[in-house]
CSV table of C-alpha atoms in Angstrom, one decimal:
chain,number,residue,atom,x,y,z
A,289,MET,CA,0.0,0.0,0.0
A,290,TYR,CA,2.8,2.4,0.9
A,291,SER,CA,5.6,3.0,-1.5
A,292,SER,CA,9.1,2.4,-0.2
A,293,ASN,CA,10.5,4.5,-3.0
A,294,SER,CA,11.3,7.9,-1.4
A,295,SER,CA,11.7,9.6,-4.8
A,296,SER,CA,7.9,9.5,-5.5
A,297,TYR,CA,7.3,11.3,-2.2
A,298,ASP,CA,9.9,13.9,-3.0
A,299,LYS,CA,8.2,14.8,-6.2
A,300,PHE,CA,5.2,16.3,-4.3
A,301,SER,CA,6.9,17.9,-1.4
A,302,THR,CA,9.3,20.8,-1.4
A,303,SER,CA,11.7,22.0,1.2
A,304,GLN,CA,10.7,25.7,0.5
A,305,PRO,CA,7.2,27.0,1.2
A,306,PRO,CA,5.4,28.3,-1.9
A,307,VAL,CA,5.9,32.0,-2.6
A,308,PHE,CA,2.8,34.0,-3.4
A,309,SER,CA,3.2,37.2,-5.3
A,310,GLN,CA,1.4,40.2,-3.8
A,311,ASP,CA,0.2,43.1,-5.9
A,312,THR,CA,1.1,46.3,-4.3
A,313,SER,CA,-2.0,48.1,-5.7
A,314,THR,CA,-4.3,45.8,-3.7
A,315,THR,CA,-6.2,47.9,-1.1
A,316,GLY,CA,-7.9,45.1,0.9
A,317,ILE,CA,-11.3,46.7,0.3
A,318,PRO,CA,-13.7,44.0,-1.0
A,319,VAL,CA,-15.3,44.7,-4.3
A,320,SER,CA,-19.0,44.2,-4.6
A,321,THR,CA,-21.5,44.3,-7.4
A,322,THR,CA,-24.3,45.4,-5.2
A,323,SER,CA,-25.6,48.9,-4.7
A,324,GLN,CA,-23.4,49.4,-1.6
A,325,PHE,CA,-20.5,51.8,-1.8
A,326,TYR,CA,-17.2,51.7,0.0
A,327,SER,CA,-15.4,54.9,0.6
A,328,THR,CA,-12.4,56.0,2.5
A,329,ASP,CA,-11.8,59.3,4.1
A,330,GLY,CA,-8.3,60.8,3.7
A,331,SER,CA,-8.2,62.0,7.3
A,332,ARG,CA,-9.3,58.7,8.7
A,333,SER,CA,-8.0,55.3,8.1
A,334,SER,CA,-11.3,53.5,8.7
A,335,ILE,CA,-13.6,52.4,5.9
A,336,GLU,CA,-17.2,53.5,5.8
A,337,LEU,CA,-20.0,51.5,4.4
A,338,ARG,CA,-22.7,53.6,2.9
A,339,SER,CA,-26.0,52.0,2.0
A,340,LYS,CA,-29.3,53.3,0.8
A,341,SER,CA,-31.7,54.0,3.6
A,342,LYS,CA,-34.9,51.9,3.8
A,343,GLY,CA,-38.1,53.6,2.7
A,344,PRO,CA,-41.7,53.4,3.8
A,345,TRP,CA,-44.4,51.1,2.3
A,346,SER,CA,-46.6,52.8,-0.2
A,347,THR,CA,-49.7,52.0,1.9
A,348,GLY,CA,-50.3,51.0,5.5
A,349,LEU,CA,-50.9,47.5,6.8
A,350,CYS,CA,-54.6,48.1,7.5
A,351,ASP,CA,-55.4,49.9,4.2
A,352,CYS,CA,-56.9,46.7,2.8
A,353,PHE,CA,-60.0,48.5,1.4
A,354,ASP,CA,-57.8,50.7,-0.8
A,355,ASP,CA,-58.1,47.8,-3.3
A,356,TRP,CA,-61.4,46.1,-2.3
A,357,ARG,CA,-61.2,43.5,-5.1
A,358,ASN,CA,-57.9,42.2,-3.9
A,359,CYS,CA,-59.2,42.4,-0.3
A,360,CYS,CA,-62.1,40.1,-1.2
A,361,VAL,CA,-59.9,37.6,-3.1
A,362,THR,CA,-57.4,37.5,-0.2
A,363,PHE,CA,-60.1,37.0,2.3
A,364,TRP,CA,-61.8,34.1,0.4
A,365,CYS,CA,-58.7,32.5,-1.2
A,366,PRO,CA,-55.4,33.9,0.1
A,367,CYS,CA,-53.5,31.3,-1.8
A,368,ILE,CA,-54.2,33.2,-5.1
A,369,THR,CA,-52.9,36.5,-3.7
A,370,PHE,CA,-49.8,34.8,-2.2
A,371,GLY,CA,-49.1,32.9,-5.4
A,372,GLN,CA,-49.2,36.2,-7.4
A,373,ILE,CA,-46.9,37.9,-4.9
A,374,ALA,CA,-44.4,35.0,-4.8
A,375,GLU,CA,-44.1,34.8,-8.6
A,376,ILE,CA,-43.2,38.5,-8.8
A,377,VAL,CA,-40.8,38.4,-5.8
A,378,ASP,CA,-39.1,35.3,-7.2
A,379,LYS,CA,-38.8,37.1,-10.6
A,380,GLY,CA,-40.6,34.2,-12.4
A,381,SER,CA,-38.4,31.4,-11.1
A,382,SER,CA,-41.5,29.9,-9.5
A,383,SER,CA,-45.0,30.0,-10.8
A,384,CYS,CA,-48.1,31.5,-9.2
A,385,GLY,CA,-49.8,28.1,-9.3
A,386,VAL,CA,-47.1,26.2,-7.5
A,387,ASN,CA,-46.6,28.8,-4.8
A,388,GLY,CA,-50.4,29.1,-4.3
A,389,ALA,CA,-50.8,25.3,-4.1
A,390,LEU,CA,-48.0,25.0,-1.6
A,391,TYR,CA,-49.5,27.8,0.5
A,392,ALA,CA,-52.9,26.0,0.5
A,393,LEU,CA,-51.3,22.7,1.4
A,394,ILE,CA,-49.3,24.2,4.3
A,395,SER,CA,-52.5,26.0,5.4
A,396,CYS,CA,-54.5,22.7,5.4
A,397,VAL,CA,-51.9,20.6,7.1
A,398,THR,CA,-50.5,23.0,9.7
A,399,CYS,CA,-53.2,25.8,9.8
A,400,CYS,CA,-50.3,28.2,9.9
A,401,PRO,CA,-49.4,29.4,6.4
A,402,CYS,CA,-47.7,32.5,7.9
A,403,CYS,CA,-44.7,30.3,8.5
A,404,TYR,CA,-44.2,30.2,4.7
A,405,SER,CA,-45.5,33.6,3.6
A,406,CYS,CA,-43.4,35.7,6.1
A,407,PHE,CA,-40.2,34.7,4.2
A,408,TYR,CA,-41.6,36.3,1.0
A,409,ARG,CA,-42.3,39.5,2.9
A,410,ALA,CA,-38.7,39.6,4.1
A,411,LYS,CA,-37.5,38.9,0.6
A,412,MET,CA,-39.7,41.6,-0.8
A,413,ARG,CA,-38.5,44.1,1.8
A,414,GLN,CA,-34.9,43.3,0.9
A,415,GLN,CA,-35.5,43.7,-2.8
A,416,TYR,CA,-37.3,47.1,-2.6
A,417,LEU,CA,-35.5,48.4,0.5
A,418,LEU,CA,-38.7,48.7,2.7
A,419,ARG,CA,-38.8,49.2,6.4
A,420,GLU,CA,-39.7,46.4,8.7
A,421,THR,CA,-42.8,48.0,10.1
A,422,PRO,CA,-44.9,47.9,12.2
A,423,CYS,CA,-43.0,44.9,13.6
A,424,GLY,CA,-41.0,41.8,12.4
A,425,ASP,CA,-42.1,40.1,9.3
A,426,CYS,CA,-43.1,36.8,10.9
A,427,LEU,CA,-45.1,38.6,13.6
A,428,VAL,CA,-46.9,40.7,11.0
A,429,HIS,CA,-47.9,37.5,9.1
A,430,CYS,CA,-48.8,35.6,12.2
A,431,CYS,CA,-51.1,38.3,13.6
A,432,CYS,CA,-52.4,39.9,10.4
A,433,GLU,CA,-51.9,37.4,7.6
A,434,TYR,CA,-54.6,38.8,5.2
A,435,CYS,CA,-53.7,42.4,5.8
A,436,SER,CA,-50.0,41.7,5.2
A,437,LEU,CA,-50.8,39.9,1.9
A,438,CYS,CA,-53.0,42.8,0.8
A,439,GLN,CA,-50.2,45.3,1.7
A,440,GLU,CA,-47.6,43.3,-0.3
A,441,TYR,CA,-50.0,43.1,-3.3
A,442,ARG,CA,-50.6,46.9,-3.2
A,443,GLU,CA,-46.9,47.6,-2.9
A,444,LEU,CA,-46.1,45.6,-6.0
A,445,LYS,CA,-49.0,47.1,-7.8
A,446,SER,CA,-47.8,50.6,-6.9
A,447,ARG,CA,-44.4,49.7,-8.4
A,448,GLY,CA,-46.0,49.1,-11.7
A,449,TYR,CA,-46.6,45.4,-11.7
A,450,ASP,CA,-49.9,43.9,-12.9
A,451,LEU,CA,-50.0,40.8,-10.7
A,452,ALA,CA,-52.6,39.1,-12.8
A,453,MET,CA,-50.2,38.9,-15.7
A,454,GLY,CA,-47.4,37.2,-13.7
A,455,TRP,CA,-43.7,37.9,-14.0
A,456,HIS,CA,-43.2,37.0,-17.6
A,457,GLY,CA,-46.2,39.0,-18.7
A,458,ASN,CA,-44.9,42.1,-17.0
A,459,VAL,CA,-41.5,41.6,-18.6
A,460,GLU,CA,-43.0,41.4,-22.0
A,461,LYS,CA,-45.2,44.5,-21.3
A,462,LYS,CA,-42.1,46.4,-20.3
A,463,ASN,CA,-40.1,45.3,-23.3
A,464,ARG,CA,-42.9,46.3,-25.6
A,465,SER,CA,-43.1,49.7,-24.0
A,466,VAL,CA,-39.4,50.2,-24.4
A,467,GLU,CA,-39.5,49.1,-28.0
A,468,MET,CA,-42.3,51.5,-28.7
A,469,ALA,CA,-40.5,54.4,-27.1
A,470,SER,CA,-37.3,53.7,-29.1
A,471,VAL,CA,-39.1,53.6,-32.5
A,472,PRO,CA,-38.9,57.1,-34.1
A,473,PRO,CA,-42.3,58.4,-35.4
A,474,THR,CA,-42.8,58.0,-39.1
A,475,VAL,CA,-43.9,60.9,-41.3
A,476,GLU,CA,-46.6,60.0,-43.8
A,477,GLU,CA,-46.5,61.3,-47.4
A,478,GLY,CA,-48.0,64.6,-47.9
A,479,MET,CA,-47.4,65.7,-44.3
A,480,SER,CA,-44.6,68.0,-43.4
A,481,ARG,CA,-42.7,68.2,-40.2
C-alpha cells in the first residue's frame, strides 16, 4: 500500500514553502457588485460602508380596502394572492400556481401558512428596501396574515406590476413599451414636419 520509494514522495513535497506574489496596488477593500458603496476618508484610516436607507411602504398595513377587489380575493382565497406575490418576488423562477398550491397545502396541514409567507415578505422588503414596520415580518404575518398579503400586493401594484399577468407578462409588457419608445415616429407622405 505504501511505497518504499522515497523519490515518489519527494516529487510532491518541497523544502521551500510556496511563494505567493502580492500586488502592491491591492487595497484590501472588498469589491461588490451590489448597490453598496465603499469609501475611504483621507483624514481617517477606517472604511465607511454607505448604503441606501430603507423607505416606507406605499400603503399602510390596515389599508386593505384601498383595493377592495384584492381584499375580497385575499379573504376568500389567500393562496391566489400569495401565489401572485411570490411569482413577482421570485422574478418568475417559481409560478403562481405552484406557490399558491404550496401555500394552500401548508394551510390545510398546519393551519399556519404564515410560516411560509413571512419569508416572502422579508425577501420583498430586501429587494425594494422597505422598512420592517410595524414589527417583524413573521409577527406581522402571524397576527395579520390577510392584511400583510394585501399590503404586499398593493406595494407591487404601486411599483407598476400587474400581478394578474405574472412575472413573464410584466417583462413582455415592459419590453414592448421600451421598443415603442425607441421607434422614431414616421412621417406620412403629404405631411410636413
